[in-house]
PDB file of C-alpha atoms in Angstrom:
ATOM      1  CA  LEU A   1     103.247 -30.745  -7.444  1.00 37.00           C
ATOM      2  CA  THR A   2     103.613 -33.859  -5.335  1.00 38.00           C
ATOM      3  CA  VAL A   3     101.410 -33.955  -2.240  1.00 41.00           C
ATOM      4  CA  GLY A   4     101.858 -36.360   0.637  1.00 40.00           C
ATOM      5  CA  MET A   5     103.639 -39.121  -1.277  1.00 37.00           C
ATOM      6  CA  GLY A   6     107.216 -38.143  -2.193  1.00 39.00           C
ATOM      7  CA  TRP A   7     110.033 -38.977   0.231  1.00 37.00           C
ATOM      8  CA  ARG A   8     113.682 -38.024   0.440  1.00 39.00           C
ATOM      9  CA  ALA A   9     116.125 -40.763   1.362  1.00 34.00           C
ATOM     10  CA  ALA A  10     117.777 -38.378   3.833  1.00 35.00           C
ATOM     11  CA  LEU A  11     114.603 -38.383   5.970  1.00 36.00           C
ATOM     12  CA  ILE A  12     114.311 -42.141   6.546  1.00 29.00           C
ATOM     13  CA  SER A  13     114.807 -42.054  10.339  1.00 35.00           C
ATOM     14  CA  ALA A  14     113.384 -38.604  11.104  1.00 35.00           C
ATOM     15  CA  LEU A  15     110.973 -38.228  14.018  1.00 32.00           C
ATOM     16  CA  ALA A  16     110.765 -36.546  17.387  1.00 33.00           C
ATOM     17  CA  ALA A  17     113.856 -36.016  19.545  1.00 34.00           C
ATOM     18  CA  ALA A  18     116.135 -33.047  18.834  1.00 36.00           C
ATOM     19  CA  ALA A  19     113.560 -30.382  18.153  1.00 37.00           C
ATOM     20  CA  THR A  20     112.670 -26.858  19.269  1.00 36.00           C
ATOM     21  CA  PRO A  21     109.366 -26.426  21.177  1.00 35.00           C
ATOM     22  CA  ALA A  22     106.939 -24.000  19.544  1.00 36.00           C
ATOM     23  CA  ALA A  23     104.772 -21.456  21.355  1.00 34.00           C
ATOM     24  CA  ALA A  24     101.753 -23.027  23.039  1.00 35.00           C
ATOM     25  CA  PHE A  25      99.359 -20.099  22.690  1.00 48.00           C
ATOM     26  CA  ASP A  26      99.533 -18.297  19.374  1.00 71.00           C
ATOM     27  CA  SER A  27      96.242 -16.593  18.531  1.00 86.00           C
ATOM     28  CA  PHE A  28      94.518 -14.749  21.354  1.00 91.00           C
ATOM     29  CA  ALA A  29      92.218 -11.950  22.457  1.00 93.00           C
ATOM     30  CA  GLN A  30      93.226  -9.715  25.349  1.00 93.00           C
ATOM     31  CA  ALA A  31      90.992  -7.293  27.244  1.00 94.00           C
ATOM     32  CA  LEU A  32      92.380  -3.762  27.596  1.00 93.00           C
ATOM     33  CA  ASN A  33      91.305  -0.811  29.714  1.00 91.00           C
ATOM     34  CA  ALA A  34      90.782   2.696  28.324  1.00 90.00           C
ATOM     35  CA  ASP A  35      94.527   3.386  28.659  1.00 90.00           C
ATOM     36  CA  GLY A  36      95.416   0.311  26.611  1.00 89.00           C
ATOM     37  CA  HIS A  37      96.695  -1.749  29.553  1.00 91.00           C
ATOM     38  CA  PRO A  38      95.826  -5.482  29.715  1.00 90.00           C
ATOM     39  CA  THR A  39      93.211  -6.582  32.258  1.00 88.00           C
ATOM     40  CA  GLY A  40      92.234 -10.108  33.247  1.00 82.00           C
ATOM     41  CA  THR A  41      93.426 -13.218  31.433  1.00 84.00           C
ATOM     42  CA  ASP A  42      93.910 -13.778  27.708  1.00 88.00           C
ATOM     43  CA  GLY A  43      91.393 -15.848  25.765  1.00 89.00           C
ATOM     44  CA  LEU A  44      91.857 -18.262  22.879  1.00 88.00           C
ATOM     45  CA  MET A  45      90.821 -16.664  19.586  1.00 90.00           C
ATOM     46  CA  LEU A  46      89.993 -18.585  16.397  1.00 88.00           C
ATOM     47  CA  PRO A  47      90.162 -16.610  13.156  1.00 89.00           C
ATOM     48  CA  ALA A  48      87.640 -17.418  10.466  1.00 84.00           C
ATOM     49  CA  LEU A  49      89.215 -19.453   7.678  1.00 77.00           C
ATOM     50  CA  PHE A  50      87.301 -17.446   5.091  1.00 75.00           C
ATOM     51  CA  GLY A  51      87.334 -13.800   4.104  1.00 78.00           C
ATOM     52  CA  ALA A  52      89.790 -11.173   5.348  1.00 86.00           C
ATOM     53  CA  HIS A  53      92.007 -11.593   8.395  1.00 90.00           C
ATOM     54  CA  ILE A  54      93.751  -9.211  10.787  1.00 94.00           C
ATOM     55  CA  PRO A  55      97.479  -8.579  10.200  1.00 94.00           C
ATOM     56  CA  LEU A  56      99.670 -11.478  11.311  1.00 93.00           C
ATOM     57  CA  ASN A  57     102.401 -11.092  13.944  1.00 93.00           C
ATOM     58  CA  ALA A  58     101.132  -7.689  15.049  1.00 93.00           C
ATOM     59  CA  ASN A  59      98.932  -6.397  17.862  1.00 94.00           C
ATOM     60  CA  PHE A  60      95.515  -5.371  16.549  1.00 96.00           C
ATOM     61  CA  ASP A  61      94.321  -2.925  19.237  1.00 96.00           C
ATOM     62  CA  ARG A  62      90.904  -1.317  18.856  1.00 97.00           C
ATOM     63  CA  ALA A  63      87.977   0.038  20.837  1.00 97.00           C
ATOM     64  CA  LEU A  64      85.518  -2.736  21.794  1.00 97.00           C
ATOM     65  CA  VAL A  65      81.861  -2.080  21.039  1.00 97.00           C
ATOM     66  CA  ARG A  66      79.012  -4.415  21.998  1.00 97.00           C
ATOM     67  CA  ALA A  67      76.576  -4.936  19.166  1.00 97.00           C
ATOM     68  CA  SER A  68      73.005  -3.796  19.615  1.00 97.00           C
ATOM     69  CA  PRO A  69      71.153  -6.058  19.095  1.00 96.00           C
ATOM     70  CA  GLU A  70      73.769  -8.465  20.468  1.00 95.00           C
ATOM     71  CA  SER A  71      73.254 -11.000  17.645  1.00 94.00           C
ATOM     72  CA  ALA A  72      73.580  -8.267  14.963  1.00 95.00           C
ATOM     73  CA  CYS A  73      70.954 -10.173  12.970  1.00 94.00           C
ATOM     74  CA  THR A  74      69.232  -6.879  12.206  1.00 95.00           C
ATOM     75  CA  PRO A  75      70.921  -3.555  11.401  1.00 97.00           C
ATOM     76  CA  LEU A  76      72.891  -2.210  14.357  1.00 98.00           C
ATOM     77  CA  THR A  77      71.358   0.564  16.422  1.00 98.00           C
ATOM     78  CA  ASN A  78      74.888   1.613  17.470  1.00 98.00           C
ATOM     79  CA  SER A  79      75.913   4.900  15.861  1.00 98.00           C
ATOM     80  CA  VAL A  80      78.447   5.049  13.057  1.00 97.00           C
ATOM     81  CA  ASP A  81      80.738   7.144  15.263  1.00 98.00           C
ATOM     82  CA  GLU A  82      80.662   4.433  17.950  1.00 98.00           C
ATOM     83  CA  VAL A  83      81.365   1.539  15.585  1.00 98.00           C
ATOM     84  CA  ARG A  84      83.775   3.104  13.095  1.00 98.00           C
ATOM     85  CA  ASP A  85      87.226   1.396  13.246  1.00 98.00           C
ATOM     86  CA  ALA A  86      86.193  -0.598  16.354  1.00 98.00           C
ATOM     87  CA  VAL A  87      85.931  -4.321  17.046  1.00 98.00           C
ATOM     88  CA  VAL A  88      82.258  -5.237  17.372  1.00 98.00           C
ATOM     89  CA  LEU A  89      81.355  -7.992  19.855  1.00 97.00           C
ATOM     90  CA  VAL A  90      78.544 -10.207  18.508  1.00 94.00           C
ATOM     91  CA  THR A  91      76.900 -13.223  20.177  1.00 91.00           C
ATOM     92  CA  LEU A  92      76.350 -16.324  18.044  1.00 85.00           C
ATOM     93  CA  GLY A  93      73.045 -18.108  18.280  1.00 78.00           C
ATOM     94  CA  GLY A  94      70.659 -15.598  16.744  1.00 78.00           C
ATOM     95  CA  SER A  95      68.458 -16.149  13.736  1.00 84.00           C
ATOM     96  CA  CYS A  96      71.195 -15.334  11.201  1.00 85.00           C
ATOM     97  CA  ASP A  97      74.618 -16.563  10.121  1.00 83.00           C
ATOM     98  CA  THR A  98      77.922 -14.744  10.573  1.00 85.00           C
ATOM     99  CA  ASP A  99      77.803 -13.208   7.089  1.00 87.00           C
ATOM    100  CA  THR A 100      74.620 -11.319   7.891  1.00 89.00           C
ATOM    101  CA  ALA A 101      75.951 -10.145  11.261  1.00 92.00           C
ATOM    102  CA  ALA A 102      79.280  -9.120   9.760  1.00 92.00           C
ATOM    103  CA  ARG A 103      77.530  -7.149   7.013  1.00 92.00           C
ATOM    104  CA  HIS A 104      75.605  -5.173   9.604  1.00 95.00           C
ATOM    105  CA  ALA A 105      78.870  -4.342  11.412  1.00 96.00           C
ATOM    106  CA  ASN A 106      80.560  -3.547   8.115  1.00 95.00           C
ATOM    107  CA  ALA A 107      77.744  -1.127   7.241  1.00 95.00           C
ATOM    108  CA  LYS A 108      78.836   0.964  10.245  1.00 96.00           C
ATOM    109  CA  TYR A 109      82.531   0.771   9.191  1.00 96.00           C
ATOM    110  CA  ALA A 110      83.701  -1.649  11.915  1.00 97.00           C
ATOM    111  CA  ALA A 111      87.341  -2.793  11.797  1.00 97.00           C
ATOM    112  CA  ALA A 112      86.533  -6.407  12.723  1.00 97.00           C
ATOM    113  CA  VAL A 113      83.870  -8.616  14.281  1.00 95.00           C
ATOM    114  CA  LEU A 114      84.533 -10.733  17.372  1.00 95.00           C
ATOM    115  CA  PHE A 115      81.903 -13.456  17.697  1.00 93.00           C
ATOM    116  CA  VAL A 116      81.127 -15.053  21.057  1.00 92.00           C
ATOM    117  CA  GLY A 117      80.527 -18.806  20.958  1.00 83.00           C
ATOM    118  CA  ALA A 118      77.328 -19.883  22.684  1.00 70.00           C
ATOM    119  CA  GLY A 119      77.472 -22.486  25.455  1.00 63.00           C
ATOM    120  CA  PRO A 120      79.925 -23.345  28.256  1.00 57.00           C
ATOM    121  CA  THR A 121      82.030 -25.984  26.461  1.00 56.00           C
ATOM    122  CA  GLY A 122      84.560 -23.768  24.678  1.00 64.00           C
ATOM    123  CA  ILE A 123      84.749 -22.978  20.988  1.00 69.00           C
ATOM    124  CA  SER A 124      85.298 -24.932  17.806  1.00 63.00           C
ATOM    125  CA  ARG A 125      85.199 -24.281  14.082  1.00 59.00           C
ATOM    126  CA  VAL A 126      82.004 -26.287  13.669  1.00 54.00           C
ATOM    127  CA  MET A 127      79.846 -24.189  15.996  1.00 51.00           C
ATOM    128  CA  LEU A 128      76.400 -23.481  14.576  1.00 43.00           C
ATOM    129  CA  GLY A 129      76.454 -20.380  12.429  1.00 48.00           C
ATOM    130  CA  TRP A 130      80.220 -20.103  12.244  1.00 52.00           C
ATOM    131  CA  GLU A 131      80.560 -21.495   8.720  1.00 51.00           C
ATOM    132  CA  ALA A 132      80.536 -19.088   5.775  1.00 52.00           C
ATOM    133  CA  LYS A 133      77.236 -19.158   3.877  1.00 53.00           C
ATOM    134  CA  ASP A 134      77.625 -16.255   1.453  1.00 53.00           C
ATOM    135  CA  ASP A 135      79.748 -16.434  -1.690  1.00 55.00           C
ATOM    136  CA  THR A 136      80.326 -12.658  -1.753  1.00 59.00           C
ATOM    137  CA  PRO A 137      83.589 -11.922   0.088  1.00 64.00           C
ATOM    138  CA  LEU A 138      83.556  -9.431   2.943  1.00 77.00           C
ATOM    139  CA  ASP A 139      86.580  -7.258   3.596  1.00 83.00           C
ATOM    140  CA  ILE A 140      86.145  -7.441   7.374  1.00 91.00           C
ATOM    141  CA  PRO A 141      87.986  -9.905   9.622  1.00 92.00           C
ATOM    142  CA  ARG A 142      85.938 -12.284  11.756  1.00 91.00           C
ATOM    143  CA  MET A 143      87.173 -14.048  14.896  1.00 91.00           C
ATOM    144  CA  LEU A 144      85.629 -16.315  17.554  1.00 90.00           C
ATOM    145  CA  VAL A 145      86.079 -16.391  21.364  1.00 90.00           C
ATOM    146  CA  ASP A 146      84.242 -18.418  23.974  1.00 87.00           C
ATOM    147  CA  SER A 147      81.433 -17.191  26.213  1.00 88.00           C
ATOM    148  CA  ALA A 148      83.383 -17.626  29.460  1.00 88.00           C
ATOM    149  CA  PHE A 149      86.102 -15.251  28.253  1.00 90.00           C
ATOM    150  CA  ALA A 150      83.509 -12.763  27.001  1.00 90.00           C
ATOM    151  CA  ALA A 151      81.627 -12.860  30.309  1.00 90.00           C
ATOM    152  CA  GLY A 152      84.847 -12.584  32.296  1.00 91.00           C
ATOM    153  CA  SER A 153      87.772 -10.563  31.016  1.00 90.00           C
ATOM    154  CA  LEU A 154      85.835  -8.817  28.234  1.00 92.00           C
ATOM    155  CA  ALA A 155      82.824  -7.915  30.390  1.00 92.00           C
ATOM    156  CA  THR A 156      84.163  -4.499  31.436  1.00 91.00           C
ATOM    157  CA  ALA A 157      86.793  -3.990  28.726  1.00 94.00           C
ATOM    158  CA  SER A 158      86.635  -0.806  26.679  1.00 94.00           C
ATOM    159  CA  ARG A 159      89.344  -1.946  24.265  1.00 96.00           C
ATOM    160  CA  VAL A 160      90.619  -5.276  22.975  1.00 96.00           C
ATOM    161  CA  ARG A 161      93.886  -6.595  21.573  1.00 95.00           C
ATOM    162  CA  LEU A 162      93.715  -9.357  18.962  1.00 95.00           C
ATOM    163  CA  ARG A 163      96.808 -11.210  17.812  1.00 94.00           C
ATOM    164  CA  LEU A 164      97.195 -13.805  15.089  1.00 92.00           C
ATOM    165  CA  GLU A 165     100.633 -15.399  15.146  1.00 92.00           C
ATOM    166  CA  ALA A 166     102.532 -17.184  12.374  1.00 94.00           C
ATOM    167  CA  ILE A 167     105.779 -18.782  13.544  1.00 94.00           C
ATOM    168  CA  PRO A 168     108.644 -18.290  11.046  1.00 95.00           C
ATOM    169  CA  LEU A 169     110.173 -21.508   9.737  1.00 95.00           C
ATOM    170  CA  VAL A 170     113.915 -21.770   9.112  1.00 94.00           C
ATOM    171  CA  PRO A 171     114.971 -24.196   6.354  1.00 93.00           C
ATOM    172  CA  GLY A 172     116.409 -27.393   7.811  1.00 88.00           C
ATOM    173  CA  THR A 173     115.383 -26.595  11.408  1.00 91.00           C
ATOM    174  CA  MET A 174     112.911 -28.937  13.064  1.00 91.00           C
ATOM    175  CA  VAL A 175     110.202 -27.478  15.305  1.00 92.00           C
ATOM    176  CA  ARG A 176     108.388 -29.688  17.781  1.00 91.00           C
ATOM    177  CA  ALA A 177     104.855 -28.816  18.901  1.00 92.00           C
ATOM    178  CA  HIS A 178     101.607 -30.041  20.462  1.00 92.00           C
ATOM    179  CA  LEU A 179      98.041 -29.211  19.449  1.00 91.00           C
ATOM    180  CA  ASP A 180      94.806 -30.030  21.239  1.00 88.00           C
ATOM    181  CA  ALA A 181      92.125 -31.804  19.218  1.00 86.00           C
ATOM    182  CA  ASP A 182      90.878 -29.851  16.203  1.00 81.00           C
ATOM    183  CA  ARG A 183      93.113 -26.872  16.981  1.00 86.00           C
ATOM    184  CA  ASP A 184      95.596 -25.401  14.541  1.00 87.00           C
ATOM    185  CA  ARG A 185      98.804 -23.371  14.334  1.00 92.00           C
ATOM    186  CA  TYR A 186     100.271 -21.134  11.653  1.00 94.00           C
ATOM    187  CA  TYR A 187     103.815 -21.022  10.322  1.00 96.00           C
ATOM    188  CA  SER A 188     105.314 -18.791   7.653  1.00 96.00           C
ATOM    189  CA  TYR A 189     108.241 -18.701   5.243  1.00 96.00           C
ATOM    190  CA  GLU A 190     109.463 -16.085   2.758  1.00 96.00           C
ATOM    191  CA  LEU A 191     110.758 -17.838  -0.367  1.00 96.00           C
ATOM    192  CA  PRO A 192     113.175 -15.307  -1.913  1.00 95.00           C
ATOM    193  CA  GLU A 193     113.215 -16.756  -5.434  1.00 95.00           C
ATOM    194  CA  ASP A 194     111.517 -19.464  -7.474  1.00 96.00           C
ATOM    195  CA  GLY A 195     112.612 -23.002  -6.679  1.00 94.00           C
ATOM    196  CA  PRO A 196     111.763 -26.269  -4.900  1.00 94.00           C
ATOM    197  CA  LEU A 197     109.931 -26.059  -1.561  1.00 95.00           C
ATOM    198  CA  GLU A 198     108.999 -28.853   0.827  1.00 94.00           C
ATOM    199  CA  VAL A 199     107.105 -28.889   4.125  1.00 94.00           C
ATOM    200  CA  VAL A 200     107.128 -32.110   6.151  1.00 92.00           C
ATOM    201  CA  VAL A 201     105.021 -32.835   9.247  1.00 93.00           C
ATOM    202  CA  PHE A 202     105.881 -35.929  11.321  1.00 90.00           C
ATOM    203  CA  SER A 203     102.954 -36.989  13.531  1.00 89.00           C
ATOM    204  CA  TYR A 204     104.295 -39.133  16.342  1.00 85.00           C
ATOM    205  CA  ALA A 205     101.023 -38.946  18.312  1.00 89.00           C
ATOM    206  CA  GLY A 206      97.660 -38.251  16.738  1.00 89.00           C
ATOM    207  CA  ASP A 207      97.267 -36.980  13.178  1.00 89.00           C
ATOM    208  CA  ALA A 208      98.570 -33.523  12.255  1.00 91.00           C
ATOM    209  CA  ASP A 209      97.620 -32.424   8.735  1.00 91.00           C
ATOM    210  CA  VAL A 210      99.227 -29.590   6.760  1.00 93.00           C
ATOM    211  CA  TYR A 211      97.779 -26.982   4.381  1.00 93.00           C
ATOM    212  CA  VAL A 212      99.652 -24.206   2.564  1.00 95.00           C
ATOM    213  CA  ASN A 213      98.744 -20.957   0.816  1.00 95.00           C
ATOM    214  CA  ARG A 214     100.982 -18.519  -1.034  1.00 96.00           C
ATOM    215  CA  GLY A 215     100.697 -14.736  -1.310  1.00 95.00           C
ATOM    216  CA  ASP A 216     102.746 -11.676  -2.152  1.00 95.00           C
ATOM    217  CA  SER A 217     103.048 -10.709   1.534  1.00 93.00           C
ATOM    218  CA  LEU A 218     102.092 -12.035   4.954  1.00 91.00           C
ATOM    219  CA  ASP A 219      99.064  -9.745   5.164  1.00 88.00           C
ATOM    220  CA  ALA A 220      97.931 -10.540   1.613  1.00 90.00           C
ATOM    221  CA  VAL A 221      98.046 -14.349   1.820  1.00 92.00           C
ATOM    222  CA  ALA A 222      94.731 -16.071   2.593  1.00 90.00           C
ATOM    223  CA  LEU A 223      94.558 -18.225   5.719  1.00 90.00           C
ATOM    224  CA  PRO A 224      94.711 -21.921   4.768  1.00 89.00           C
ATOM    225  CA  SER A 225      91.597 -23.908   5.631  1.00 83.00           C
ATOM    226  CA  SER A 226      91.588 -27.216   7.496  1.00 81.00           C
ATOM    227  CA  SER A 227      88.551 -28.179   5.416  1.00 77.00           C
ATOM    228  CA  GLY A 228      91.045 -28.812   2.597  1.00 74.00           C
ATOM    229  CA  LEU A 229      89.034 -26.602   0.241  1.00 75.00           C
ATOM    230  CA  GLY A 230      90.463 -23.563  -1.506  1.00 80.00           C
ATOM    231  CA  ASN A 231      94.078 -24.104  -0.457  1.00 89.00           C
ATOM    232  CA  ASP A 232      97.027 -23.878  -2.832  1.00 92.00           C
ATOM    233  CA  TYR A 233      98.599 -27.086  -1.478  1.00 91.00           C
ATOM    234  CA  GLY A 234      97.839 -29.611   1.229  1.00 89.00           C
ATOM    235  CA  SER A 235      98.283 -33.091   2.628  1.00 87.00           C
ATOM    236  CA  ALA A 236      95.829 -34.810   4.963  1.00 80.00           C
ATOM    237  CA  GLN A 237      97.112 -38.391   4.980  1.00 77.00           C
ATOM    238  CA  PRO A 238      96.459 -40.588   8.051  1.00 74.00           C
ATOM    239  CA  GLY A 239     100.220 -40.722   8.772  1.00 71.00           C
ATOM    240  CA  ASP A 240     102.963 -38.170   8.229  1.00 78.00           C
ATOM    241  CA  ASP A 241     102.435 -35.493   5.611  1.00 85.00           C
ATOM    242  CA  LEU A 242     104.590 -33.949   2.903  1.00 86.00           C
ATOM    243  CA  VAL A 243     103.834 -31.010   0.637  1.00 91.00           C
ATOM    244  CA  SER A 244     106.420 -30.786  -2.144  1.00 90.00           C
ATOM    245  CA  VAL A 245     106.370 -28.083  -4.826  1.00 92.00           C
ATOM    246  CA  LEU A 246     109.018 -28.648  -7.519  1.00 89.00           C
ATOM    247  CA  ASP A 247     109.037 -25.063  -8.831  1.00 92.00           C
ATOM    248  CA  ALA A 248     107.451 -22.897  -6.156  1.00 94.00           C
ATOM    249  CA  PRO A 249     107.084 -19.209  -7.083  1.00 96.00           C
ATOM    250  CA  ALA A 250     108.801 -16.697  -4.816  1.00 96.00           C
ATOM    251  CA  GLY A 251     106.579 -15.154  -2.173  1.00 96.00           C
ATOM    252  CA  THR A 252     105.143 -15.641   1.294  1.00 97.00           C
ATOM    253  CA  TYR A 253     103.992 -19.139   2.277  1.00 97.00           C
ATOM    254  CA  LEU A 254     101.552 -19.533   5.148  1.00 96.00           C
ATOM    255  CA  VAL A 255     101.352 -23.041   6.603  1.00 96.00           C
ATOM    256  CA  LEU A 256      98.471 -24.346   8.717  1.00 93.00           C
ATOM    257  CA  VAL A 257      98.944 -27.468  10.861  1.00 94.00           C
ATOM    258  CA  ASN A 258      95.680 -28.944  12.134  1.00 89.00           C
ATOM    259  CA  ALA A 259      95.216 -31.672  14.758  1.00 89.00           C
ATOM    260  CA  TYR A 260      92.576 -33.788  13.064  1.00 86.00           C
ATOM    261  CA  GLY A 261      90.069 -35.402  15.408  1.00 85.00           C
ATOM    262  CA  ALA A 262      92.384 -35.786  18.409  1.00 89.00           C
ATOM    263  CA  ALA A 263      95.343 -34.120  20.102  1.00 91.00           C
ATOM    264  CA  ALA A 264      98.565 -34.332  18.113  1.00 91.00           C
ATOM    265  CA  ASP A 265     102.277 -34.164  18.825  1.00 92.00           C
ATOM    266  CA  TYR A 266     104.332 -33.433  15.748  1.00 93.00           C
ATOM    267  CA  ASN A 267     107.524 -32.082  14.249  1.00 93.00           C
ATOM    268  CA  ILE A 268     107.514 -29.719  11.295  1.00 94.00           C
ATOM    269  CA  GLN A 269     110.403 -28.969   8.931  1.00 94.00           C
ATOM    270  CA  LEU A 270     110.824 -26.938   5.776  1.00 94.00           C
ATOM    271  CA  SER A 271     113.311 -27.293   2.945  1.00 92.00           C
ATOM    272  CA  ALA A 272     113.881 -24.578   0.332  1.00 92.00           C
ATOM    273  CA  HIS A 273     116.055 -24.863  -2.786  1.00 86.00           C
ATOM    274  CA  GLY A 274     117.165 -28.341  -1.755  1.00 79.00           C
ATOM    275  CA  SER A 275     118.393 -27.469   1.749  1.00 78.00           C
ATOM    276  CA  GLU A 276     118.953 -30.513   3.927  1.00 73.00           C
ATOM    277  CA  MET A 277     116.501 -31.427   6.651  1.00 70.00           C
ATOM    278  CA  GLU A 278     117.515 -32.116  10.223  1.00 63.00           C
ATOM    279  CA  LEU A 279     117.396 -35.757  11.278  1.00 53.00           C
ATOM    280  CA  SER A 280     116.329 -36.971  14.707  1.00 44.00           C
ATOM    281  CA  ALA A 281     116.090 -40.378  16.326  1.00 33.00           C
ATOM    282  CA  GLY A 282     112.774 -42.177  16.118  1.00 41.00           C
ATOM    283  CA  GLY A 283     110.689 -44.581  14.121  1.00 43.00           C
ATOM    284  CA  ALA A 284     110.268 -44.703  10.378  1.00 43.00           C
ATOM    285  CA  PRO A 285     107.970 -42.186   8.705  1.00 41.00           C
ATOM    286  CA  ARG A 286     104.324 -43.214   8.341  1.00 37.00           C
ATOM    287  CA  PHE A 287     103.354 -41.859   4.945  1.00 35.00           C
ATOM    288  CA  ALA A 288     100.138 -43.395   3.706  1.00 31.00           C
TER     289      ALA A 288
END
């Protein structure tokens, strides 16, 4: 494994021009009425980078149940019949962490927990109580939305749609994208047989880092973490980043690109089994 340092001669002048824009809004929550029709506006949804996750590239539609108590820091008073296979809405900021709240929802057979970030300034992965604090894994997905979305579109919703998107990468095809500060985006690739695999991220504004996990299927692979811990591969250099696996096992590769500290504009490319990478006009690569 070579991480962040190796460089192909064919990529000397690669940067930002002839690229395909990626979707701007990938992971979201959507309020639904009782008939399953969308109401209001969509809200940004951040999946937890620990534990189970909802299926990728599929609508996860469930009944929406508001936790009682709203922090779920004590066992829920909601009935099992109400909570079973539903998404439970929980407000951060109580006396417990998300593990405790999720365990109380899990005890009533909830399908997932949707946490509401406290405060009016949006959501981030470093919100108090959002970090995992329990080493025992929970088989229940956890997501985060902001309080404005919860108080608006979700206020009268009886159902919710959650979607976690991973954009397929095509070997040799450059994808251009933008991320706001400390946001991330997922990409995926199915490697059909063992062989060399490379993922290159060119940051031409800001600093976009890359982390990669492998699994037997898209639903089975763990979400990569921008903390850099627990990932199969990763590169978080201050310039452009390369993950190169000389003999990658066949399977599903899930790639996380994170805009570290500030907004980032970047191109991402993948090479499998020695496929050539697309070149575009621009400055020299900035590998550290």
